[in-house]
Short mmCIF file of C-alpha atoms in Angstrom, two decimals:
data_model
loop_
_atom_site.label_atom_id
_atom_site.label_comp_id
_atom_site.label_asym_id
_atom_site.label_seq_id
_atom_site.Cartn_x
_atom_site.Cartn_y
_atom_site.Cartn_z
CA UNK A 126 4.95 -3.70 23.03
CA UNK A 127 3.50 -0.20 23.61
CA UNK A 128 -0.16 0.52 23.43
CA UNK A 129 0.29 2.57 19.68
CA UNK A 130 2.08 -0.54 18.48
CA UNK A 131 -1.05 -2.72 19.35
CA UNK A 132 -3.35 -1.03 17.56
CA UNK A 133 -1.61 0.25 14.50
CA UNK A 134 -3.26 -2.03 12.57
CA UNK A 135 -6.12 -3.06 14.39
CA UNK A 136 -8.54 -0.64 14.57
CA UNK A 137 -11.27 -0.90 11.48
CA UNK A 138 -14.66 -1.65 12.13
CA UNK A 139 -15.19 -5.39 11.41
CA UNK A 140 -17.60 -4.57 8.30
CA UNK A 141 -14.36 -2.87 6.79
CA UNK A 142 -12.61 -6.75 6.93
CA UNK A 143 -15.66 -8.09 6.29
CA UNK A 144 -16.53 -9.54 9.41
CA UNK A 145 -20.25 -9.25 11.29
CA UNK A 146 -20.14 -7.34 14.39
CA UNK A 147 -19.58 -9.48 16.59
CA UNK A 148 -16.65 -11.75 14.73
CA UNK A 149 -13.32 -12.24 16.32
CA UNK A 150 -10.68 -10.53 13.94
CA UNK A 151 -8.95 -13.75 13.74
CA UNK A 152 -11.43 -14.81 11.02
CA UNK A 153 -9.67 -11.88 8.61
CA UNK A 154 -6.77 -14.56 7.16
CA UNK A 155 -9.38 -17.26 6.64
CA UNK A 156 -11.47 -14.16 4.50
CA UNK A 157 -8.11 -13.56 2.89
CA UNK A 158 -7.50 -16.97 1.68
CA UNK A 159 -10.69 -17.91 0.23
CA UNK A 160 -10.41 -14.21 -1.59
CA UNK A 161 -6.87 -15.81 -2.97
CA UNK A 162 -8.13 -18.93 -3.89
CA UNK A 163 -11.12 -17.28 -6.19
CA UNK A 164 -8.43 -15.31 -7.58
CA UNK A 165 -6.24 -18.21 -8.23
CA UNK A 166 -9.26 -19.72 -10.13
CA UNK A 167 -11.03 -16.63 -11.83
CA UNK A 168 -8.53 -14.37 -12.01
CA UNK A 169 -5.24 -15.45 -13.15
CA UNK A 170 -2.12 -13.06 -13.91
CA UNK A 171 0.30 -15.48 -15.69
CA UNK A 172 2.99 -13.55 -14.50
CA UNK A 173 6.31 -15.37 -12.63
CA UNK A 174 5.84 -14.47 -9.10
CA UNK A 175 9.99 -14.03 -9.15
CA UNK A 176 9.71 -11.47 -12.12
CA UNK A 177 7.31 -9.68 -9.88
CA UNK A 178 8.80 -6.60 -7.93
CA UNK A 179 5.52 -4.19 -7.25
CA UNK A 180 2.10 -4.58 -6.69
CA UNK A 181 -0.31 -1.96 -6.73
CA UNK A 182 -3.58 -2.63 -4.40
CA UNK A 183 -6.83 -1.28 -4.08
CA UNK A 184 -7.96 -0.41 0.13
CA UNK A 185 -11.63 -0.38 -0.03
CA UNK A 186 -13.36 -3.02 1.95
CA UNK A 187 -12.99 -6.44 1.70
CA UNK A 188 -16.18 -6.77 0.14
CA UNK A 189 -15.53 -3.76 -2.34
CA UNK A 190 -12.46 -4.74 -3.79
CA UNK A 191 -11.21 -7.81 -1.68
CA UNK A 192 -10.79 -10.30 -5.07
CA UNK A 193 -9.13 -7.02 -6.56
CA UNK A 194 -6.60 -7.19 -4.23
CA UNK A 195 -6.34 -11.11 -3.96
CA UNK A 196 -5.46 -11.09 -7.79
CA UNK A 197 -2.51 -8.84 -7.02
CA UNK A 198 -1.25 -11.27 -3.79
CA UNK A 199 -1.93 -14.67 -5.48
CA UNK A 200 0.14 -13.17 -8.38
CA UNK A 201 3.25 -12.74 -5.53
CA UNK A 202 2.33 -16.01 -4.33
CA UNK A 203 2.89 -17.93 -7.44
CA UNK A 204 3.86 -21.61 -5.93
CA UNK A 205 5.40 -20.15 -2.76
CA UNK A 206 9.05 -20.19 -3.48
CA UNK A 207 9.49 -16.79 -4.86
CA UNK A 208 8.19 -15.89 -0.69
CA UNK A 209 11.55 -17.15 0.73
CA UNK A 210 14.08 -14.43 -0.95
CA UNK A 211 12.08 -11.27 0.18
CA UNK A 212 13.51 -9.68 2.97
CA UNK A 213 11.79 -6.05 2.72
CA UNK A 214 8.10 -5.09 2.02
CA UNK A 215 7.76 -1.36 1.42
CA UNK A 216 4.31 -0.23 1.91
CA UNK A 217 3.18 3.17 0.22
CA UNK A 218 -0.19 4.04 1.54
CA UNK A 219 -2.33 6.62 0.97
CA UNK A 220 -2.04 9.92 3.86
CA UNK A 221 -5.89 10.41 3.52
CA UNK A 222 -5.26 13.09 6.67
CA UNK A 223 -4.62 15.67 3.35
CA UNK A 224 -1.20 16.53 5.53
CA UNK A 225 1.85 16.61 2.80
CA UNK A 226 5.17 14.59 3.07
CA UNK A 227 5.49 10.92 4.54
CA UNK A 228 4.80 9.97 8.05
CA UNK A 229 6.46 6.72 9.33
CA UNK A 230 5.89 5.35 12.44
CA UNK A 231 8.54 5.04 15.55
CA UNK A 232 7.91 1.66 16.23
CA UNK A 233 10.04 -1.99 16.66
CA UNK A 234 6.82 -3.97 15.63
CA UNK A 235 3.14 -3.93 14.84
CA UNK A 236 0.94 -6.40 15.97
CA UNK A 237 -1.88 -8.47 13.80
CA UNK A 238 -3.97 -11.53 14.76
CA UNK A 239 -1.66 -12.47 17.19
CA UNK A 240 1.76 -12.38 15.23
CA UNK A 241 4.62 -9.83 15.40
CA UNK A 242 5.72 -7.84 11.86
CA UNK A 243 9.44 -6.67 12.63
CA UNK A 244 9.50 -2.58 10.89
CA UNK A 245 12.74 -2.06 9.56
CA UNK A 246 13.97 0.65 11.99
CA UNK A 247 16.99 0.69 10.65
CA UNK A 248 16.44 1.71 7.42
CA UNK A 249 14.20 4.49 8.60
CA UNK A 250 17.24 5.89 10.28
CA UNK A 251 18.96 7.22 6.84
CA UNK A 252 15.36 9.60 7.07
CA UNK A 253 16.72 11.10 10.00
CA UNK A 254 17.72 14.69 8.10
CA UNK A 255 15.82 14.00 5.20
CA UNK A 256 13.47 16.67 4.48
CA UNK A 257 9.66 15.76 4.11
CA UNK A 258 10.18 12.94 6.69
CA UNK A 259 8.06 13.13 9.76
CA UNK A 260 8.77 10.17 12.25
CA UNK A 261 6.76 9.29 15.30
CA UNK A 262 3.93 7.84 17.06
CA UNK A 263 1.34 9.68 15.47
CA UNK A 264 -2.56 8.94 16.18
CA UNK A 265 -2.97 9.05 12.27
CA UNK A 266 -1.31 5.95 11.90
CA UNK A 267 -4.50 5.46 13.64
CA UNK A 268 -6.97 6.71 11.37
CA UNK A 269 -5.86 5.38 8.43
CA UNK A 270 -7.21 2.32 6.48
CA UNK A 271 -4.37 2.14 3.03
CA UNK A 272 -2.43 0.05 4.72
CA UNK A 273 -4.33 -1.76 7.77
CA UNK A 274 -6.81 -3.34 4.78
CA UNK A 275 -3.73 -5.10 3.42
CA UNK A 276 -3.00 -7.42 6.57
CA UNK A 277 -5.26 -9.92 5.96
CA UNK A 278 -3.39 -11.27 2.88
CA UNK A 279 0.09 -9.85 4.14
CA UNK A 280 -0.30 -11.94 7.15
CA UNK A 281 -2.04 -14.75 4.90
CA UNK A 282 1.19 -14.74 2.47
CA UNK A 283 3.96 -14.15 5.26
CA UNK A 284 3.52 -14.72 8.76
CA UNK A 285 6.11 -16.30 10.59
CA UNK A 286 8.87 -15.09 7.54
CA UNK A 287 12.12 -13.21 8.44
CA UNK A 288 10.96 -9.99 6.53
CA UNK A 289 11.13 -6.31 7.65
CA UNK A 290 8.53 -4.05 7.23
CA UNK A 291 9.04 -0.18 6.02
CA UNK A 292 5.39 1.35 6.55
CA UNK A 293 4.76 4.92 5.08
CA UNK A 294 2.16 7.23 4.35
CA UNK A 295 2.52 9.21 1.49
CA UNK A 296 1.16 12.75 1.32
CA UNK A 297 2.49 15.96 -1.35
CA UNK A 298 5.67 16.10 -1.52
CA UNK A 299 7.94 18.62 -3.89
CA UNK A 300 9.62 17.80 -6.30
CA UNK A 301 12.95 18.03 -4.18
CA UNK A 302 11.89 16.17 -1.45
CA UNK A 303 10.49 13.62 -4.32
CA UNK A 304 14.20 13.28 -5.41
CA UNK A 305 15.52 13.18 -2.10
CA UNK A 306 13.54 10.20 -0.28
CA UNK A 307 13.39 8.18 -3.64
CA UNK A 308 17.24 8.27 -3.46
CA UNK A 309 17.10 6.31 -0.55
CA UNK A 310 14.36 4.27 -1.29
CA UNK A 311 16.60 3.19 -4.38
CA UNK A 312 18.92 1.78 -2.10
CA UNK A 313 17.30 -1.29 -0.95
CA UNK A 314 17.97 -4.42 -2.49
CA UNK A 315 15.05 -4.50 -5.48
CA UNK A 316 15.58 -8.21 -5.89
CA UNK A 317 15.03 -8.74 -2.25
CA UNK A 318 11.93 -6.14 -1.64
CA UNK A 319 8.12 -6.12 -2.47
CA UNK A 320 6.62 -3.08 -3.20
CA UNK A 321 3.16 -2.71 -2.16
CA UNK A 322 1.40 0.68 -3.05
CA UNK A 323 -2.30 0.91 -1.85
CA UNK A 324 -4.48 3.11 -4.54
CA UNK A 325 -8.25 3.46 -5.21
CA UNK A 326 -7.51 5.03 -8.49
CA UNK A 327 -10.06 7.25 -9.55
CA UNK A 328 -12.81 8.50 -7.37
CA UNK A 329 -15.77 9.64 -9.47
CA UNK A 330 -19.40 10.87 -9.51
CA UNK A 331 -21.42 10.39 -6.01
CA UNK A 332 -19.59 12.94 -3.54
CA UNK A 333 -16.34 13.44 -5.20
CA UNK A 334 -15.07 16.05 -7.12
CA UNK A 335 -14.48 14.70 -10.16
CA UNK A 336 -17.19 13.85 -12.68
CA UNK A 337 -17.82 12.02 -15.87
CA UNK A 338 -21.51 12.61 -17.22
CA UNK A 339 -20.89 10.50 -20.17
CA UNK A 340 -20.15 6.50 -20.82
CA UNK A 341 -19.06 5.83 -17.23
CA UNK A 342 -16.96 2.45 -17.92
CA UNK A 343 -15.11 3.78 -21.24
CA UNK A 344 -14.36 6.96 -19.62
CA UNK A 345 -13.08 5.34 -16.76
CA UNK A 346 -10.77 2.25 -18.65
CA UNK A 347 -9.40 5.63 -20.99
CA UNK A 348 -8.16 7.60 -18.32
CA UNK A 349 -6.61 4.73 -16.05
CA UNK A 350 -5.53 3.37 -18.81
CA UNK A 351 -3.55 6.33 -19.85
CA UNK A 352 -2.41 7.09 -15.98
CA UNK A 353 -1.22 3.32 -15.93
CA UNK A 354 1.75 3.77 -18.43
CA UNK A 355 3.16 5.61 -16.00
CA UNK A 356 3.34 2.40 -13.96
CA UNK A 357 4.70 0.04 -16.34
CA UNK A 358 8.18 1.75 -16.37
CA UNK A 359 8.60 3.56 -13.61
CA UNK A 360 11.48 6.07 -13.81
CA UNK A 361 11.47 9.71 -12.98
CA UNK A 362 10.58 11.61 -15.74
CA UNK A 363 7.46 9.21 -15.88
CA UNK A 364 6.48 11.09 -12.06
CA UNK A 365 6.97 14.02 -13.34
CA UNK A 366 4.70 13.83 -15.77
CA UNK A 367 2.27 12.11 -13.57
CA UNK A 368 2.41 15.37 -11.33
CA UNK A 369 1.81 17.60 -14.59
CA UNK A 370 -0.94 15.54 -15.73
CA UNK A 371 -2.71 15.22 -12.24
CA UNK A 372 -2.51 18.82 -11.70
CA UNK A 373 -4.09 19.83 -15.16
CA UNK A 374 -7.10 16.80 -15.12
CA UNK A 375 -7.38 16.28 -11.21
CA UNK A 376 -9.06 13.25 -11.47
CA UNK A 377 -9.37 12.64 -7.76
CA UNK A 378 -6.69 9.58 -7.91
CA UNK A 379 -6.69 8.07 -4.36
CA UNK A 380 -3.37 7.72 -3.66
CA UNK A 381 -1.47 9.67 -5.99
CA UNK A 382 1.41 10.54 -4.28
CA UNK A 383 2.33 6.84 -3.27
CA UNK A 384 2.07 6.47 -6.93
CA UNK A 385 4.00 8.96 -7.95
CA UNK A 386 6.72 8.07 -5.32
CA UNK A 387 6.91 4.31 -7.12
CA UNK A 388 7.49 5.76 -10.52
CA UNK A 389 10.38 7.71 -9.44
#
């Protein structure tokens, strides 16, 4: 295992996780699990974990929106079983390097708490030619925290399973490179793969661009409410519009274009 493949997923400060300084990182399942337990309790989805095909996760901090996250896992979990026929886990994260198209990494593994996650090299290989693809060892894989956050309750649902990994950050991409790598993406086996795109949603007020002056809260559940039907269904003319509508309202959605690569 190369040095880049060590710490692709090991690099946030331990207040990130949740941790005090000077706590081992091996506490971060044990953090995970009581999260999924609260959210077992307090936060039920009453969904079948089978019927469920796509999860979309905040990746603050644990302690920002760690239960927000454990609803979305304890729905997957359900009572285990549904665990046993996944064989791919597509995560979308969020390029927050502002670079455009999707950078995957050039890797066999990545390594977390100890335990080996297989990426699914050979599915990366149909990106070869693909426009809007970069693939390599690249130190942003290093800077960025949209899909790290998630391997507390990744390795807390799936360690030591026979699943592949297909890691990607997601930056601008047109609308024919949109088409192109979500041509391939609709070749995997949708029974057989999770879908895990990492979004903030909005970012408002404080040091952000966008900002709502009036009733915070029913300004906030009208507009993710409204960008949220694009979720439900996703097809493409549902991205499209998500494009049009983010361009005209620019309401600083963290994570956008992971989103928009889901719906189509």
């Amino acid at each position: 295992m190369t040095e880049f493949e060590e710490k692709f997923v090991q690099h946030l400060e331990n207040s990130f996780y949740g941790l005090e300084r000077d706590d081992n990182i091996y506490k971060t399942p044990l953090i995970a699990r009581l999260l999924l337990m609260m959210a077992e309790r307090d936060l039920p989805s009453n969904c079948d974990s089978s019927d469920i095909k796509a999860i979309m996760v905040p990746h603050a901090g644990l302690s920002y929106s760690g239960l927000c996250a454990a609803s979305a896992y304890a729905a997957v979990l359900g009572s285990g079983k549904n665990l046993n026929n996944i064989e791919n886990i597509v995560l979308l994260g969020t390029r927050h390097s502002g670079n455009p198209g999707i950078l995957v990494p050039n890797i066999d593994y990545f390594e977390y708490c100890g335990h080996k996650f297989q990426v699914n090299n050979d599915f990366y290989t149909e990106y070869n030619t693909t426009k809007g693809i970069t693939m390599k060892n690249d130190n942003e894989f290093l800077e960025e925290h949209s899909l790290e956050i998630q391997m507390p309750f990744i390795w807390s649902l799936f360690v030591g399973k026979r699943i592949k990994y297909i890691p990607m950050l997601v930056g601008e991409l047109t609308q024919s490179e949109l088409d192109n790598i979500s041509e391939i993406l609709s070749r995997l086996n949708l029974k057989k793969t999770l879908w895990i795109i990492t979004s903030d949603l909005m970012h408002v007020n404080g040091h952000h661009g966008y900002e709502i002056n009036t009733n915070l809260t029913k300004e906030l559940i009208k507009t993710e409410s409204q960008m949220s039907l694009h979720f439900v269904k996703p097809e493409k003319s549902s991205a499209y519009s998500l494009v049009s509508e983010y361009r005209r309202k620019k309401p600083t959605i963290c994570g956008i274009h992971a989103l928009i690569l889901w719906t189509a």
